[in-house]
Short mmCIF file of C-alpha atoms and ligand atoms in Angstrom, two decimals:
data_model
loop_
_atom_site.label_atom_id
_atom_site.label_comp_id
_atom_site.label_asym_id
_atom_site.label_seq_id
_atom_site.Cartn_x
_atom_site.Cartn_y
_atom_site.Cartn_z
CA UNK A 1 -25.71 -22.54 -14.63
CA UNK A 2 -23.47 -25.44 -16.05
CA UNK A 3 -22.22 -27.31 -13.01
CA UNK A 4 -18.84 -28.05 -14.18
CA UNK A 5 -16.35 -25.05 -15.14
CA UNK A 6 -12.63 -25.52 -15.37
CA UNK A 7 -10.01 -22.46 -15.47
CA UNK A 8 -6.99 -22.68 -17.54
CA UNK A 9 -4.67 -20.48 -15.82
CA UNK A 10 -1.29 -19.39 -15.52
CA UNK A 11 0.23 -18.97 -11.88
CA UNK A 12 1.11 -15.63 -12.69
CA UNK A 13 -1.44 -14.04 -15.27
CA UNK A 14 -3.16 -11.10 -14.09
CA UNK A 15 -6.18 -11.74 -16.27
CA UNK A 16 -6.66 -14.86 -14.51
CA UNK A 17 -6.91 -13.27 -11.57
CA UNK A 18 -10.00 -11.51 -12.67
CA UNK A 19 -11.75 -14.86 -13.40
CA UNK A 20 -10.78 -16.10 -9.76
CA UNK A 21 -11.53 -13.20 -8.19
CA UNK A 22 -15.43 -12.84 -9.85
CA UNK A 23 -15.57 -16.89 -9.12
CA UNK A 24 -14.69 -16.39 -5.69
CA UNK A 25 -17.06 -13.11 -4.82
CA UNK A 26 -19.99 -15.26 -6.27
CA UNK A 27 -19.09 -18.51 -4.14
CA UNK A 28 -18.67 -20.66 -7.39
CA UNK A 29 -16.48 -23.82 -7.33
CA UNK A 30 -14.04 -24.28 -9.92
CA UNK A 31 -11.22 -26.79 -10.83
CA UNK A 32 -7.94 -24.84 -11.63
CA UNK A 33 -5.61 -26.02 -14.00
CA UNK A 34 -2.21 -24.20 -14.56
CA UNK A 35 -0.30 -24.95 -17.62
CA UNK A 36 2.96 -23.06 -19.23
CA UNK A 37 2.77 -20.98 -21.60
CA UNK A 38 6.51 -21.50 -22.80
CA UNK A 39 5.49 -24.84 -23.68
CA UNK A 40 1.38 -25.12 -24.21
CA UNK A 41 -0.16 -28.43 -24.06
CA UNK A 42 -1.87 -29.36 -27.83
CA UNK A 43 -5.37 -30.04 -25.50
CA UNK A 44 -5.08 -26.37 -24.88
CA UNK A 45 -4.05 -25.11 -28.27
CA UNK A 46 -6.99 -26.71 -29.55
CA UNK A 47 -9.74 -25.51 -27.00
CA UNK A 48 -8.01 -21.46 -27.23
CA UNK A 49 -8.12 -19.59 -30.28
CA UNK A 50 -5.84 -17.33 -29.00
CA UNK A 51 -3.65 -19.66 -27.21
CA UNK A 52 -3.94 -17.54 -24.10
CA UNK A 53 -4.98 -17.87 -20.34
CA UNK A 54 -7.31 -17.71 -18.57
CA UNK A 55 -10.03 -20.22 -20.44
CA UNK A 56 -12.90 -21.13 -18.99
CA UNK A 57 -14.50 -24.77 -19.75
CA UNK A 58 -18.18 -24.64 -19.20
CA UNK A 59 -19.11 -28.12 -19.18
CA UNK A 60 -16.24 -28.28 -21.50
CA UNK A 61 -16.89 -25.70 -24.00
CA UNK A 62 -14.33 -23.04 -24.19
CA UNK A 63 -14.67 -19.73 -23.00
CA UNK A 64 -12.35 -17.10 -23.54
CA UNK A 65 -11.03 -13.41 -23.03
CA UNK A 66 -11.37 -12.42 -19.06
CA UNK A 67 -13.75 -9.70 -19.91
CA UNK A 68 -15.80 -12.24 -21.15
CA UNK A 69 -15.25 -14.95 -18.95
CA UNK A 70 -16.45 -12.65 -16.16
CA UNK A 71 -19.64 -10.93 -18.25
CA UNK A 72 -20.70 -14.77 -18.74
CA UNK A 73 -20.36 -15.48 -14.99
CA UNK A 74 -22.54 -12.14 -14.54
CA UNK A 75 -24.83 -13.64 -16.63
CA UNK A 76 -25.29 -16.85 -15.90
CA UNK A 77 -25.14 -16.66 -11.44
CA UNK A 78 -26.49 -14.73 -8.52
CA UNK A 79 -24.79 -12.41 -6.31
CA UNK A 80 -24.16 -9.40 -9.38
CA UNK A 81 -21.04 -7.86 -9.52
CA UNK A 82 -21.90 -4.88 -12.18
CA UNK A 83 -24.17 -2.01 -11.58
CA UNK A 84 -27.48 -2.38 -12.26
CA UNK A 85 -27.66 0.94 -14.52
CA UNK A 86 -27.05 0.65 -17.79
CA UNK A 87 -25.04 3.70 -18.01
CA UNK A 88 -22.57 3.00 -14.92
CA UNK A 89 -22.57 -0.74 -16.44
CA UNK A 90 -20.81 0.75 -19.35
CA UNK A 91 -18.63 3.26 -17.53
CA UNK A 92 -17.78 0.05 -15.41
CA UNK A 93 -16.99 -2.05 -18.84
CA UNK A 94 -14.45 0.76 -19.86
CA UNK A 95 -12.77 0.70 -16.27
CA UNK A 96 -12.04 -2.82 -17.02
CA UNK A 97 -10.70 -2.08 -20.29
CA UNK A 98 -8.46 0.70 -18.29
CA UNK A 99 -6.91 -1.95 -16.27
CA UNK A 100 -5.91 -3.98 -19.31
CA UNK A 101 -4.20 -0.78 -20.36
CA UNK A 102 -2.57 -0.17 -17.00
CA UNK A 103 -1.28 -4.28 -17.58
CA UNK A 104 0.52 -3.05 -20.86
CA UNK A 105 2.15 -0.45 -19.34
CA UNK A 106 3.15 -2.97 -16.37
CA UNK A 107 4.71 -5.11 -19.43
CA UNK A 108 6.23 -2.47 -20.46
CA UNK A 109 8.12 -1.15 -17.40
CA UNK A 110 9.26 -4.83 -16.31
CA UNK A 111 10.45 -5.40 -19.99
CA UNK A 112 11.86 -1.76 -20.43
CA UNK A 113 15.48 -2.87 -21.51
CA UNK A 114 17.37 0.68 -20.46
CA UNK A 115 16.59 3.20 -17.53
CA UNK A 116 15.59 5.88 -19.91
CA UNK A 117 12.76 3.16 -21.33
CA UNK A 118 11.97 2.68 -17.57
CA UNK A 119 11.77 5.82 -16.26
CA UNK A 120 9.24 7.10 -18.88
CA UNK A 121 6.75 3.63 -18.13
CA UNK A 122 7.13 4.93 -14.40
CA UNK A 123 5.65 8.61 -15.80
CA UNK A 124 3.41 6.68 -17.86
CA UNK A 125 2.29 4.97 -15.04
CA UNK A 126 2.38 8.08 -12.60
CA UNK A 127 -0.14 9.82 -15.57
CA UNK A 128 -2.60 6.45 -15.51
CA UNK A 129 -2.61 6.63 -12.00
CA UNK A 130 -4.30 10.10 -11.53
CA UNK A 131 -6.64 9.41 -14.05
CA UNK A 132 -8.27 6.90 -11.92
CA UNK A 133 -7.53 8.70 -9.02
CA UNK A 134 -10.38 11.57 -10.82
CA UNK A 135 -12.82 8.80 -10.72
CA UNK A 136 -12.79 7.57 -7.30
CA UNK A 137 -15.38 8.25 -5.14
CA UNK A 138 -15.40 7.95 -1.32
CA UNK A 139 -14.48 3.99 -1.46
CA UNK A 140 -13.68 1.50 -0.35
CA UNK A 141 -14.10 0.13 -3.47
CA UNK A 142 -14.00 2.10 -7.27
CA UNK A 143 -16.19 4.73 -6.96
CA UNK A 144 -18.10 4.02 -3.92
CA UNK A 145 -19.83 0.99 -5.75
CA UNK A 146 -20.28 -2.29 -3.49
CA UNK A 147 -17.20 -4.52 -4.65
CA UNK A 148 -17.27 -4.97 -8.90
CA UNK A 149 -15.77 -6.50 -11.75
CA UNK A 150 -14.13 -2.86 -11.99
CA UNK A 151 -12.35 -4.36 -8.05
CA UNK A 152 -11.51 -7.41 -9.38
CA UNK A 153 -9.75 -6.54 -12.59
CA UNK A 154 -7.29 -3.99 -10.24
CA UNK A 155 -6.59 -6.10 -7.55
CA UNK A 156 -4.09 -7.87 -9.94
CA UNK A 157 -2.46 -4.44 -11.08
CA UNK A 158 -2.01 -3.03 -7.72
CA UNK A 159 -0.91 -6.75 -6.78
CA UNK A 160 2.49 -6.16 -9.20
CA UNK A 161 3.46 -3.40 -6.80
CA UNK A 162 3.55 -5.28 -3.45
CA UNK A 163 6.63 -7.00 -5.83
CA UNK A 164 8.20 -4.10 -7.38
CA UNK A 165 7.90 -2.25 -4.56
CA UNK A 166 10.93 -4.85 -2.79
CA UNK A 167 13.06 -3.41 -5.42
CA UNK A 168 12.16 -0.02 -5.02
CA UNK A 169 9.74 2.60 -4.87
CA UNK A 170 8.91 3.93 -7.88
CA UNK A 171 6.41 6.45 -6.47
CA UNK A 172 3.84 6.19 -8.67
CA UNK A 173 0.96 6.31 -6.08
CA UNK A 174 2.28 9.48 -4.66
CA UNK A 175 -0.28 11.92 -5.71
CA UNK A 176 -2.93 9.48 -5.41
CA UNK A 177 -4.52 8.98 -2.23
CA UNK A 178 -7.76 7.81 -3.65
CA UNK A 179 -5.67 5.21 -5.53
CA UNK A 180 -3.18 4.09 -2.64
CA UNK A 181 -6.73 3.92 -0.17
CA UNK A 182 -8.07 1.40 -3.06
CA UNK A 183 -4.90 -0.44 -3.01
CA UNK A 184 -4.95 -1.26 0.82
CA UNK A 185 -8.48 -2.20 0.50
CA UNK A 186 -8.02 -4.40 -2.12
CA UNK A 187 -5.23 -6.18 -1.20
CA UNK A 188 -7.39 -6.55 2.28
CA UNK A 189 -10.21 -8.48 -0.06
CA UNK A 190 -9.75 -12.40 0.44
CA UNK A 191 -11.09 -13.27 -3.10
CA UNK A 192 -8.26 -10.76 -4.09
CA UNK A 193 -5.72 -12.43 -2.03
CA UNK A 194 -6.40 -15.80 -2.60
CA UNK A 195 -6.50 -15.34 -6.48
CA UNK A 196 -2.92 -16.25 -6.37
CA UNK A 197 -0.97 -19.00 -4.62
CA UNK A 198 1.20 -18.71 -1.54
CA UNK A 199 4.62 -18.33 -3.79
CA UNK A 200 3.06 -15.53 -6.17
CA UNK A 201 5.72 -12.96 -4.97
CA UNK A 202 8.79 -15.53 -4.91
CA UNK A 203 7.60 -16.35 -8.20
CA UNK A 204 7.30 -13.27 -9.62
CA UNK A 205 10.19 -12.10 -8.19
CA UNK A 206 12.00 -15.09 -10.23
CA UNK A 207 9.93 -14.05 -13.39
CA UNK A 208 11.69 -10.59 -13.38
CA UNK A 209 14.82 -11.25 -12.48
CA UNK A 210 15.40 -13.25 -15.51
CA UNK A 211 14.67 -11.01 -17.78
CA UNK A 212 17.17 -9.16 -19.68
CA UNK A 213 15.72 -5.67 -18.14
CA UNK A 214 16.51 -2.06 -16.47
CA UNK A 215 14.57 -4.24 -13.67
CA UNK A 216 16.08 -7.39 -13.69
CA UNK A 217 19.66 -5.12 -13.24
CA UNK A 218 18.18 -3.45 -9.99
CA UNK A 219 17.54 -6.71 -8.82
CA UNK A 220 21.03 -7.76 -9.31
CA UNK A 221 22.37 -4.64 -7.65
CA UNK A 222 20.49 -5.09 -4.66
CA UNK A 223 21.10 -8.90 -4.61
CA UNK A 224 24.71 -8.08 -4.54
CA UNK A 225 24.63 -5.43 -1.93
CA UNK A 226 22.60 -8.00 0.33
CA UNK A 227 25.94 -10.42 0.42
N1 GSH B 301 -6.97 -10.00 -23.51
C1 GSH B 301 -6.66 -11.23 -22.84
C2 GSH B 301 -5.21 -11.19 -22.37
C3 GSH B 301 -4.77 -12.53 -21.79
C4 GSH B 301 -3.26 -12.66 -21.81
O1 GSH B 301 -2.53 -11.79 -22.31
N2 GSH B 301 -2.79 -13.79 -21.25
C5 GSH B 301 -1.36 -14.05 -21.26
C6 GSH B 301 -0.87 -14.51 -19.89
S1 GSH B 301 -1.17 -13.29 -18.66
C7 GSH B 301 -1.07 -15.21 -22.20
O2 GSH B 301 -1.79 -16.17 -22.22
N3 GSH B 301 0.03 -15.09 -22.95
C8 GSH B 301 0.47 -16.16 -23.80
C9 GSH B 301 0.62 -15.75 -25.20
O3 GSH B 301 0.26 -14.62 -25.56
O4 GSH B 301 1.13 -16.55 -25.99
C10 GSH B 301 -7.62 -11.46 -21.68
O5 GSH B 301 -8.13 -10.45 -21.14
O6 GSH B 301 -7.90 -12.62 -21.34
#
């Protein structure tokens, strides 16, 4: 294992999150770097192909892609995160895929520029949601494994909701037990929690209030009716 690894991040990136999270569950130290991604530093243009966080410098070298960062992590230290069978591996590998999907819709409700737009990334959502909910097992973590990459790339979508959910319930756990049990758990997790810094939800909160959204109105609305 290289002794030196660096991660590129973005205070608010949910992808980074996974990175932090597997580094933390394995007990690896890391440097963090955040940089902005309105205005991205040349060093970093030059070391990302895709000009996105998180990267991971291994001694240097550029990794990148969370997925990746985290299956080279798995690879390269103790303390395994992935089932051991093949099969589940995979299943695992296309829960972590599911998440990025769940992130997209995410986007999509906090960009959604009229209610309409909204309301149908809320059923969207709602629909997601009790998909995973059929593949939960007992708990506490995704389906009854020991905590997995599968955790770690959730803990940063359920994360967005302890944020939107000061501006209002949108009820999209509501016919998922499974899922809201998951939640609490993994919000419980310190290498969940302390994948983000202490301002996360002020900062978020900031992030969607300026945009031009169905959101960032709400937010108004209740901002006014607060004084
Ligand atoms: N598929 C990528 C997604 C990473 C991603 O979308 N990162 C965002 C921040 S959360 C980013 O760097 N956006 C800047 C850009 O696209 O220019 C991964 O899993 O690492």
């Amino acid at each position: 294992m290289a002794t030196n690894l660096t991660l590129i991040s973005h205070p608010l990136c949910p992808y980074v999150q996974r990175a932090a999270i597997v580094l933390a569950e394995k007990h690896i130290p890391f440097e963090r770097i955040d940089i902005d991604l309105a205005n991205k530093p040349d060093w970093f243009l030059a070391l990302s192909p895709l000009g996105k966080t998180p990267l991971l410098l291994v001694d240097g070298q550029p990794v990148f892609e969370s997925a990746v960062i985290c299956e080279y992590l798995e690879d390269t230290t103790p303390h395994q995160l992935h089932p051991a069978d093949p099969l589940v591996r995979a299943q695992h590998r296309g829960w972590i895929e599911f998440a990025s999907s769940v992130l997209g819709v995410i986007a999509g409700l906090y960009g959604a520029q009229t209610e309409p737009a909204l309301a149908t990334r809320v059923a969207e959502l709602r629909s997601k949601f009790a998909t995973l909910e059929a593949a939960l097992g007992e708990g506490p973590y995704f389906a009854g494994s020991p905590f997995s990459i599968v955790d770690a790339a959730f803990g940063p979508v359920f994360r967005y909701f302890d944020v939107f959910d000061t501006v209002e319930d949108f009820g999209v756990f509501e016919a998922t037990p499974k899922v809201r049990q998951w939640r609490a758990a993994l919000r419980q997790r310190a290498s969940v929690k302390n994948a983000v810094s202490a301002d996360y939800p002020e900062l978020l909160r900031t992030f969607l209030a300026r945009r031009d959204s169905a959101l960032s109105a709400r937010m108004t609305v209740e901002a006014c009716a607060i004084g």
